[in-house]
GROMACS .gro file of C-alpha atoms in nm:
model
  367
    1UNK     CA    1   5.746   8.315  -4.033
    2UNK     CA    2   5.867   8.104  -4.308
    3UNK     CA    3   5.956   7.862  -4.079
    4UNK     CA    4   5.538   7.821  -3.972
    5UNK     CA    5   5.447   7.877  -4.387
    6UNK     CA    6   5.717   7.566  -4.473
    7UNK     CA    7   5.551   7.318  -4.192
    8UNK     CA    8   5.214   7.397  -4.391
    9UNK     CA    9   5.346   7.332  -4.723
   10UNK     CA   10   5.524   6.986  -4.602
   11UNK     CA   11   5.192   6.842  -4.379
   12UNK     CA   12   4.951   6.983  -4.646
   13UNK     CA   13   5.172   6.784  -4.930
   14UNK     CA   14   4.898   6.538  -4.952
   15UNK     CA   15   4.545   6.604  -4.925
   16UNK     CA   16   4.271   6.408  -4.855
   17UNK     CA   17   4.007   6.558  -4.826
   18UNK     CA   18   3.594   6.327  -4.828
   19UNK     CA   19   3.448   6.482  -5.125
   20UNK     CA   20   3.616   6.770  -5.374
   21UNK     CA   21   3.664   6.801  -5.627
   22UNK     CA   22   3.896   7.121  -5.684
   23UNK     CA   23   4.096   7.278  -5.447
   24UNK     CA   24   4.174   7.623  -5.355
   25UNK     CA   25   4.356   7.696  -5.024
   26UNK     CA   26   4.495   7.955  -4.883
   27UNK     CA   27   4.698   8.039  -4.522
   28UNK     CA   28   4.663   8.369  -4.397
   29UNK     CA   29   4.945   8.419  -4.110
   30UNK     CA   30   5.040   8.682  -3.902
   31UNK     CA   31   5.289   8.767  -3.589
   32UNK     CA   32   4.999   8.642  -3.346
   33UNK     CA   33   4.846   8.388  -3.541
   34UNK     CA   34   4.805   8.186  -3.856
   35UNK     CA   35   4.452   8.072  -4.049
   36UNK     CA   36   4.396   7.810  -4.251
   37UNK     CA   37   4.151   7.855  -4.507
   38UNK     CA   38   3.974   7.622  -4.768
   39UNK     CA   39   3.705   7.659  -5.022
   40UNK     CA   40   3.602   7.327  -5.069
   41UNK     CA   41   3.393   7.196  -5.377
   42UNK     CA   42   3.341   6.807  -5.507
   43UNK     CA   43   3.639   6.582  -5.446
   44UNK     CA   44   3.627   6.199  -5.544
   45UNK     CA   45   3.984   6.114  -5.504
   46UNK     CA   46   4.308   6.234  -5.336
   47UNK     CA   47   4.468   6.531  -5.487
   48UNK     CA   48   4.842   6.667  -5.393
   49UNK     CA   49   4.975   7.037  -5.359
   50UNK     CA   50   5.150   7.124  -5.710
   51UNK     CA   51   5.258   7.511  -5.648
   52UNK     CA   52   5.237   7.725  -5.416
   53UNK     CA   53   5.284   8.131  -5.325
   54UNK     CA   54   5.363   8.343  -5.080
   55UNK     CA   55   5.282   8.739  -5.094
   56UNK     CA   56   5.295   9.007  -4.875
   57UNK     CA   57   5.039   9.213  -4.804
   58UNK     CA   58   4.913   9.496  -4.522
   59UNK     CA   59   4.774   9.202  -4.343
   60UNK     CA   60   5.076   8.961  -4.295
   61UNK     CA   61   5.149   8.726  -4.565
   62UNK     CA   62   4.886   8.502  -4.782
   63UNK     CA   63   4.991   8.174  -4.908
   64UNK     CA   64   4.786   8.007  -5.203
   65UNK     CA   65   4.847   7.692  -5.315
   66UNK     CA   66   4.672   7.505  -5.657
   67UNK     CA   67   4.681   7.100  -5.653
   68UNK     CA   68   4.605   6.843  -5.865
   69UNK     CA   69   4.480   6.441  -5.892
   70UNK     CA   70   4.751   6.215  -5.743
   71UNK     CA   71   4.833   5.928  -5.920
   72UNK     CA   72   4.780   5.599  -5.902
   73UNK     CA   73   5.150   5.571  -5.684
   74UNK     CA   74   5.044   5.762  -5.427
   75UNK     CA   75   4.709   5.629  -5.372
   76UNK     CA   76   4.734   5.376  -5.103
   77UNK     CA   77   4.644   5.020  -5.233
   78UNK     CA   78   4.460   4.698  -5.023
   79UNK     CA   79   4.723   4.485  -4.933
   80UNK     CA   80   4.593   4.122  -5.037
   81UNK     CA   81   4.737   3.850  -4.895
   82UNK     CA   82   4.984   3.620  -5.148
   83UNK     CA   83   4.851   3.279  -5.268
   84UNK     CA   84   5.093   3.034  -5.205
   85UNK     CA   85   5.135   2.861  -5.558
   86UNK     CA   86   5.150   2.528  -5.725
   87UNK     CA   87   5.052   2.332  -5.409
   88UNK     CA   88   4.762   2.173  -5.337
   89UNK     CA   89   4.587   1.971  -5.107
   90UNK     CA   90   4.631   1.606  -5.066
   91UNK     CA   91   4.322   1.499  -5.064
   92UNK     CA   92   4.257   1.691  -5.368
   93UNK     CA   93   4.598   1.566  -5.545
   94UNK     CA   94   4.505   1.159  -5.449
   95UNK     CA   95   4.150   1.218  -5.598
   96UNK     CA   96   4.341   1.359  -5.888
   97UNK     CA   97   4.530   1.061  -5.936
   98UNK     CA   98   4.257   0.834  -5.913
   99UNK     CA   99   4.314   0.695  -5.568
  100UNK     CA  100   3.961   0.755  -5.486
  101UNK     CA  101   3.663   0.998  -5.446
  102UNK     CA  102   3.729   1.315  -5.261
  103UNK     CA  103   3.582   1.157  -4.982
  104UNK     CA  104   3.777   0.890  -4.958
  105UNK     CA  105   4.091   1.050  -5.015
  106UNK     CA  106   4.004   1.274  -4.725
  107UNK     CA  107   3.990   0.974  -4.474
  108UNK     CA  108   4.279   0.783  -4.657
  109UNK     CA  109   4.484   1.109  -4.564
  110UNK     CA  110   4.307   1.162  -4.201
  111UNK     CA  111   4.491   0.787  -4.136
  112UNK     CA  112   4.828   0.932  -4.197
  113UNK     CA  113   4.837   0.672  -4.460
  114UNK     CA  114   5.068   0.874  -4.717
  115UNK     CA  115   5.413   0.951  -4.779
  116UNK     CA  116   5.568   1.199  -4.961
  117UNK     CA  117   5.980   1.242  -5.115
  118UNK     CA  118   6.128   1.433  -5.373
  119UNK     CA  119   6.183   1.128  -5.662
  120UNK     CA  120   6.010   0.805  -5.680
  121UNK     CA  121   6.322   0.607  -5.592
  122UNK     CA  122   6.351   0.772  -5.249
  123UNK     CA  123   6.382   0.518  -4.950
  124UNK     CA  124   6.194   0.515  -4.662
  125UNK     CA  125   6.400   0.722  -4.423
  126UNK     CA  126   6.365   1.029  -4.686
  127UNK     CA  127   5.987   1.020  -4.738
  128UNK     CA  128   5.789   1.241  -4.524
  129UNK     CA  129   5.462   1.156  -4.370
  130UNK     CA  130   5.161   1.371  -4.488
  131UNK     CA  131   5.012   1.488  -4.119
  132UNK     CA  132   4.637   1.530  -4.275
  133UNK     CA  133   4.405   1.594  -4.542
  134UNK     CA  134   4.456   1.967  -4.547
  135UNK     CA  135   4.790   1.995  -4.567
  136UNK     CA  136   4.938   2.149  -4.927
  137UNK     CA  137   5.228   1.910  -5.195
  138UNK     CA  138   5.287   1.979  -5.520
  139UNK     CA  139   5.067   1.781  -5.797
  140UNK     CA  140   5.360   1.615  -5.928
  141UNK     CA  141   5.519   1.505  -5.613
  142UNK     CA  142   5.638   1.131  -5.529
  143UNK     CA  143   5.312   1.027  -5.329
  144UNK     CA  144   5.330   0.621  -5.126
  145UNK     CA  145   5.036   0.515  -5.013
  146UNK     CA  146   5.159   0.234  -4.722
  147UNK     CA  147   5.444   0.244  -4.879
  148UNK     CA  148   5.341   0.193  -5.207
  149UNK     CA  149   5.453   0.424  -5.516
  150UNK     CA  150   5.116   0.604  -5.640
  151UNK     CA  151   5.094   0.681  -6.018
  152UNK     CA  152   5.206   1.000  -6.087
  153UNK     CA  153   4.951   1.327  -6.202
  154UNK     CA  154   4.716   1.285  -6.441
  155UNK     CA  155   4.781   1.530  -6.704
  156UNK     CA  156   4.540   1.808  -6.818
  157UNK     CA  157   4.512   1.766  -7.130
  158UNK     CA  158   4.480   1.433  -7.356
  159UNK     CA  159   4.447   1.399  -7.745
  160UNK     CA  160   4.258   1.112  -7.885
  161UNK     CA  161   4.191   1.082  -8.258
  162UNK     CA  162   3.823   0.989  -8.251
  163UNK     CA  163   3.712   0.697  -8.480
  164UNK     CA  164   3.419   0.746  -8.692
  165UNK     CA  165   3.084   0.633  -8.558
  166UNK     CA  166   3.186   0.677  -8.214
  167UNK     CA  167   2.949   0.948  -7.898
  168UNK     CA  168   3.132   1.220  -7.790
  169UNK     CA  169   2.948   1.068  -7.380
  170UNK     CA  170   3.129   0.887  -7.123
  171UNK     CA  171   2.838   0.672  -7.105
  172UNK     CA  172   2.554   0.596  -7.363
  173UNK     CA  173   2.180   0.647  -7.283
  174UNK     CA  174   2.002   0.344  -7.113
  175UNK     CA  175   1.736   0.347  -7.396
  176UNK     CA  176   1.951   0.279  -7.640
  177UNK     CA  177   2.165  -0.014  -7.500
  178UNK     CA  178   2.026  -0.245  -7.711
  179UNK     CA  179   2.198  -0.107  -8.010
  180UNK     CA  180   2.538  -0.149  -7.806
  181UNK     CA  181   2.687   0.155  -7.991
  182UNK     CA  182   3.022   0.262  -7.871
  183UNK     CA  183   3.141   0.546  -7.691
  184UNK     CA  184   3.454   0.746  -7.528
  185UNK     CA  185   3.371   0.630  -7.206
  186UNK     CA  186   3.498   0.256  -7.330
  187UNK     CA  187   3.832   0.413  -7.455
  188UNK     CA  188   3.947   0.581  -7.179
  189UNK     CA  189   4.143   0.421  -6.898
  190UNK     CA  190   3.996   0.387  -6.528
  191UNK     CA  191   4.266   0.553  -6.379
  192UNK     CA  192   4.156   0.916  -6.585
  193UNK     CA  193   3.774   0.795  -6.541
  194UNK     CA  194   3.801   0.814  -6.159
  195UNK     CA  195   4.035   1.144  -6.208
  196UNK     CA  196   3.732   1.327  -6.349
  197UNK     CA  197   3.848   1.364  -6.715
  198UNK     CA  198   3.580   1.455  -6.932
  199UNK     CA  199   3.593   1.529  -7.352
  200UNK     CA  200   3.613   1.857  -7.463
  201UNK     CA  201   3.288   1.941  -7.643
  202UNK     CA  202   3.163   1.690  -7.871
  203UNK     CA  203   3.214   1.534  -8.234
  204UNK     CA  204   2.948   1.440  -8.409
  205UNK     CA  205   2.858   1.055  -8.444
  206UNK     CA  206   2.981   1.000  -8.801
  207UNK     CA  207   3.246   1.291  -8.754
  208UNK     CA  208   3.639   1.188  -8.702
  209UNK     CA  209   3.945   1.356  -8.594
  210UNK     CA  210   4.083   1.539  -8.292
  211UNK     CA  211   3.900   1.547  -7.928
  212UNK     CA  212   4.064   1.682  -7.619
  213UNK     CA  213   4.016   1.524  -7.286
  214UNK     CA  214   4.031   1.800  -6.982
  215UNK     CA  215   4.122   1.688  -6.618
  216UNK     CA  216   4.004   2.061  -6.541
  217UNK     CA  217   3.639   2.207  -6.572
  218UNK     CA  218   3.770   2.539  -6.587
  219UNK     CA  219   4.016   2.508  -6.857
  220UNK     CA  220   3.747   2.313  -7.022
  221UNK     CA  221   3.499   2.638  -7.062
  222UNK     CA  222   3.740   2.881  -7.159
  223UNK     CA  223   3.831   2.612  -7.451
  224UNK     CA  224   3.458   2.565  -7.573
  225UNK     CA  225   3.320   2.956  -7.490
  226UNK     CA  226   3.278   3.129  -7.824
  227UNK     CA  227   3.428   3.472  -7.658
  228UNK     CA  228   3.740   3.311  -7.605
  229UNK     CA  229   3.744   3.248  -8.002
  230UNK     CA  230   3.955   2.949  -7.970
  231UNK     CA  231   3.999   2.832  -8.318
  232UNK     CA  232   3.906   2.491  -8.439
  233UNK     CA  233   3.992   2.352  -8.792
  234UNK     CA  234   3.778   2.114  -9.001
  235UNK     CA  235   3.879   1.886  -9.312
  236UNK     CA  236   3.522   1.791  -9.467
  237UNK     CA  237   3.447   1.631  -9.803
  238UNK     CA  238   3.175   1.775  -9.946
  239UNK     CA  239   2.973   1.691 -10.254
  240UNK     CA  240   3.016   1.877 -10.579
  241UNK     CA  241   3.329   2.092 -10.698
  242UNK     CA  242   3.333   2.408 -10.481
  243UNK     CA  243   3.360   2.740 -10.599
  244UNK     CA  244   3.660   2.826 -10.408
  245UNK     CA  245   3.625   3.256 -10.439
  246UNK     CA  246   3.236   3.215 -10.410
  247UNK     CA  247   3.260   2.985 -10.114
  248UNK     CA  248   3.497   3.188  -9.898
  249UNK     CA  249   3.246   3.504  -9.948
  250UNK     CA  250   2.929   3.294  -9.814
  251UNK     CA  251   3.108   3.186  -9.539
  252UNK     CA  252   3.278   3.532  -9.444
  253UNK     CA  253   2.935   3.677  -9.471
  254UNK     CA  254   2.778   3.428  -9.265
  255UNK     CA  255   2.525   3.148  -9.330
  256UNK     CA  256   2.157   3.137  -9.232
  257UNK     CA  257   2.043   2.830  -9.023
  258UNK     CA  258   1.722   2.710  -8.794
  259UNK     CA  259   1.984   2.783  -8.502
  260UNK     CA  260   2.118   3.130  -8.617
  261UNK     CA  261   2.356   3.237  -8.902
  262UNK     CA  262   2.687   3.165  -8.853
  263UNK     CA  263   2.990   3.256  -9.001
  264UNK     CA  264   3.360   3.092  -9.092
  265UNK     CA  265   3.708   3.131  -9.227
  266UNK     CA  266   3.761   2.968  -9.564
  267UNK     CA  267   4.139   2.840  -9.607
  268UNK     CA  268   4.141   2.618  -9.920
  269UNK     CA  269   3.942   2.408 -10.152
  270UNK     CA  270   4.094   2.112 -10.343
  271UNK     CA  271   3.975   1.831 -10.554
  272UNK     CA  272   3.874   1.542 -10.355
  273UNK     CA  273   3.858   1.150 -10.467
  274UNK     CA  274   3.497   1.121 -10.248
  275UNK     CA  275   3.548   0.950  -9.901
  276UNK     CA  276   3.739   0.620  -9.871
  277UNK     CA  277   3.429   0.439  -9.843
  278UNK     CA  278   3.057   0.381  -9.756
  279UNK     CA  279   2.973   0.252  -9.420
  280UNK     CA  280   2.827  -0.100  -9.374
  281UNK     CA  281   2.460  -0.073  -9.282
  282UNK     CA  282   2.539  -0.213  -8.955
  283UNK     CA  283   2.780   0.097  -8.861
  284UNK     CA  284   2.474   0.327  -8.976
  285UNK     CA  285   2.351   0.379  -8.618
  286UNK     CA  286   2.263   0.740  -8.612
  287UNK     CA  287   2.237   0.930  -8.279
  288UNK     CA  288   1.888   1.069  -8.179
  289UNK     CA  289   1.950   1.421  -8.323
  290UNK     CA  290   2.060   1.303  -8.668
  291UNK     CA  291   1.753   1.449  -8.835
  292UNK     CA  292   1.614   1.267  -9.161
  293UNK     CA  293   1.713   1.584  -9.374
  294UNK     CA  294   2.126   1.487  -9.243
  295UNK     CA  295   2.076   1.106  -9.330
  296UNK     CA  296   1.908   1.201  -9.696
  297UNK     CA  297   2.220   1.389  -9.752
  298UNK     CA  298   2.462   1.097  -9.703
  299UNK     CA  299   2.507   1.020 -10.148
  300UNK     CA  300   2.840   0.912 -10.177
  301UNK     CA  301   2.859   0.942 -10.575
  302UNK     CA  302   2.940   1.215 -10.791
  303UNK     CA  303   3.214   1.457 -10.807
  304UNK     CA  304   3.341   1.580 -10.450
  305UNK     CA  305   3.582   1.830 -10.332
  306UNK     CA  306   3.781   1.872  -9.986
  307UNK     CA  307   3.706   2.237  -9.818
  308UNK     CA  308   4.013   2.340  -9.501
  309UNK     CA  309   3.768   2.555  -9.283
  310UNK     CA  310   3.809   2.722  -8.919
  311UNK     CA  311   3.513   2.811  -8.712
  312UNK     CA  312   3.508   2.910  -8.295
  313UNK     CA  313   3.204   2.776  -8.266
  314UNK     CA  314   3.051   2.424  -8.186
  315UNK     CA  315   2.709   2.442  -8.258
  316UNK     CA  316   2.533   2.109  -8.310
  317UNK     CA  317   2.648   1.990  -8.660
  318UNK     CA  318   2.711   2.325  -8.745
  319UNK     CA  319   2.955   2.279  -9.011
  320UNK     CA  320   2.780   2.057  -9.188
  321UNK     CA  321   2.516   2.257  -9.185
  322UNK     CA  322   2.658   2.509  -9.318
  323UNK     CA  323   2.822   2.384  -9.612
  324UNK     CA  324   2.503   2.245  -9.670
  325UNK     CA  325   2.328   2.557  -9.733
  326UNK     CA  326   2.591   2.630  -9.944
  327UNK     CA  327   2.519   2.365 -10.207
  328UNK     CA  328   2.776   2.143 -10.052
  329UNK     CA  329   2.652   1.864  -9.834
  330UNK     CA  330   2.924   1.731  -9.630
  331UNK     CA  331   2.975   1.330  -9.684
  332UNK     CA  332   3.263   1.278  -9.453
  333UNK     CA  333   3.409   1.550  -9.172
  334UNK     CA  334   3.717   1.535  -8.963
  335UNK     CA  335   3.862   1.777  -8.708
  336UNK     CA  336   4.236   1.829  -8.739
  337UNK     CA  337   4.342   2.150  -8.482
  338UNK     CA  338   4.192   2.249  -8.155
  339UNK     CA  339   4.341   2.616  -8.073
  340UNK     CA  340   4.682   2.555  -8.123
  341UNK     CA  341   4.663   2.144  -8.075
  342UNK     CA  342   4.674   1.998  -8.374
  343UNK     CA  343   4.583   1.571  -8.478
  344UNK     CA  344   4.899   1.571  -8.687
  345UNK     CA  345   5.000   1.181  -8.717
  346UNK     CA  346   4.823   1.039  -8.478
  347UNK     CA  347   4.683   0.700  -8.572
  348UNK     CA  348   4.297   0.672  -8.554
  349UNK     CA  349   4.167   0.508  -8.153
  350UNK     CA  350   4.516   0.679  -8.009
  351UNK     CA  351   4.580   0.890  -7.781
  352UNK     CA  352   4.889   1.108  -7.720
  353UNK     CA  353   5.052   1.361  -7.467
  354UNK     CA  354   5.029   1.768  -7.543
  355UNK     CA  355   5.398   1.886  -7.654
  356UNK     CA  356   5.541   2.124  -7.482
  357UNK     CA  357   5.449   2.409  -7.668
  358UNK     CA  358   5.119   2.291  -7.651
  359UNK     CA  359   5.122   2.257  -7.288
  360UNK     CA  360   5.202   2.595  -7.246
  361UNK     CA  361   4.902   2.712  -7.452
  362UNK     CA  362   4.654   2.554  -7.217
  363UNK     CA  363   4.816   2.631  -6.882
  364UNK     CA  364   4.807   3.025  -7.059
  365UNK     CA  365   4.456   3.001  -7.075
  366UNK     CA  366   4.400   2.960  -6.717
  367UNK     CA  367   4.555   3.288  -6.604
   0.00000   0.00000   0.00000
């Protein structure tokens, strides 16, 4: 008998029963027979045998048992299959590298046209030949194309200190080609052009200072969306001296705009000699959404002061507008810190690699 009653317990260790959601059972067993019984109500998961009894009785012997939820270990899990990291395919890693479209990197690699070795300096005998376009390398890897060292990955993130007076496009608007005004798409290299990097958001016309360049759409989003809150610090020269107490609480509190009311982070306010200098009238070439209020604001006399702010937004001239509002027009405005990329030193029209702490930043924001 308590040989039958211990096969019970062990094959009714895990239950599984469609829908309950208590469990009460009991076994009922005897010299010629043993009953199983249940009184089932609502079950949504699996539940698993906790204690059990045994008592005699007139009858034979009655077990009960009482269960509970199993956890999450003992649930049984989707097996997914494993991505095979940091390879990719070749056509996708020659298009990276500006060897061509997509396209054409497809057929280039349909040829059998590439090799592929572990270092650049690798002779011929040591490079392998890439079979087809769908076969997986690593981004960084020594690529030949008939025999020929390619230039190595493009990297995925670029900082360029934007001059004043400069569009945040790749290329400016037919209608206004007469006025020849210059843009980022005449600073950056072919090579990243036919790679697909792109700016980062935009700077205003007359704004200067730090602008990312992204070889990766995705990483690109997550770095502009205001619910990732990625931080980016301003330097601008505003007119007037600023109340430095009764500035922070305005912006804390948020300011009131035509596009919404927006708020931001106060860090310092310090006396400021006014900006180097006035423009010459023929570097005033305002872009189409300078309104006639922003030009009406440009007085460069007076008493000025220099306000540190941080805002995860990028509204359309939103920080100027802001200030604005707040008595303080802004006269000059420069960007210094994208998340944790900052301009630091770098000389205005150049562009420099991410550190590696900076790196690693940006490569955490795509997991």
């Amino acid at each position: 008998m308590k040989a039958i009653i211990s096969t019970m317990l062990s094959t009714m260790f895990l239950l599984r029963p469609a829908s309950v959601r208590g469990l009460s059972t009991f076994a009922s067993c005897s010299s010629s027979r043993c009953l199983l019984r249940t009184a089932p109500t609502q079950l949504s998961r699996p539940y698993v045998v906790t204690s059990a009894a045994i008592t005699k009785t007139n009858g034979g012997v009655v077990m009960s048992m009482s269960s509970s939820p199993s956890s999450s270990s003992e649930t049984r899990k989707k097996k997914t299959p494993k991505k095979k990291m940091g390879v990719q395919r070749i056509d996708k890693v020659l298009a990276d590298r500006g060897v061509g479209t997509r396209s054409q990197t497809f057929e280039i690699a349909k040829a059998k046209r590439i090799t592929m070795a572990s270092h650049p300096d690798a002779p011929h005998e040591e490079r392998t030949r890439i079979k087809g376009p769908k076969e997986k390398v690593p981004p960084d890897a020594a690529l030949f194309l008939d025999g020929n060292l390619l230039p190595s990955a493009a990297p995925l993130l670029l900082v360029y200190h934007k001059p004043k007076f400069v569009l945040s496009v790749m290329e400016d608007d037919k209608k206004y080609k007469d006025q020849e005004r210059k843009h980022l798409g005449q600073v950056l290299s072919a090579r990243y052009k036919r790679c697909g990097m792109h700016p980062v958001g935009r700077l205003d016309y007359d704004t200067t200072g730090l602008i990312l360049f992204s070889l990766e759409g995705k990483l690109t989003q997550r770095l502009l969306h205001p619910k990732r809150g990625v931080e980016k610090e301003y330097v601008a020269t505003v007119q007037g001296k600023a109340d430095e107490e009764k500035l922070k609480q305005m912006l804390s509190d948020g300011v009131e705009t035509t596009d919404g009311t927006f708020s931001a982070q106060l860090l310092e306010v310090t006396p400021s000699d006014g900006p180097a200098s006035a423009p010459a009238d023929d570097e005033m070439l305002w872009d189409e959404e300078s309104s006639t209020e922003d030009r009406a604001q440009m007085d460069y006399s007076g008493e000025h002061s220099d306000v540190r702010l941080i805002v995860t937004e990028g509204k359309y001239r939103m920080v100027r507008r802001i200030l604005a509002n707040c008595g303080h027009p802004v006269v000059e405005l420069r960007r210094e810190r994208h998340g944790k990329i900052t301009l630091g030193d770098l000389a205005v029209g150049k562009f420099r690699d991410l550190k590696e702490e900076e790196l690693e930043w940006a490569e955490s924001l795509l997991k």
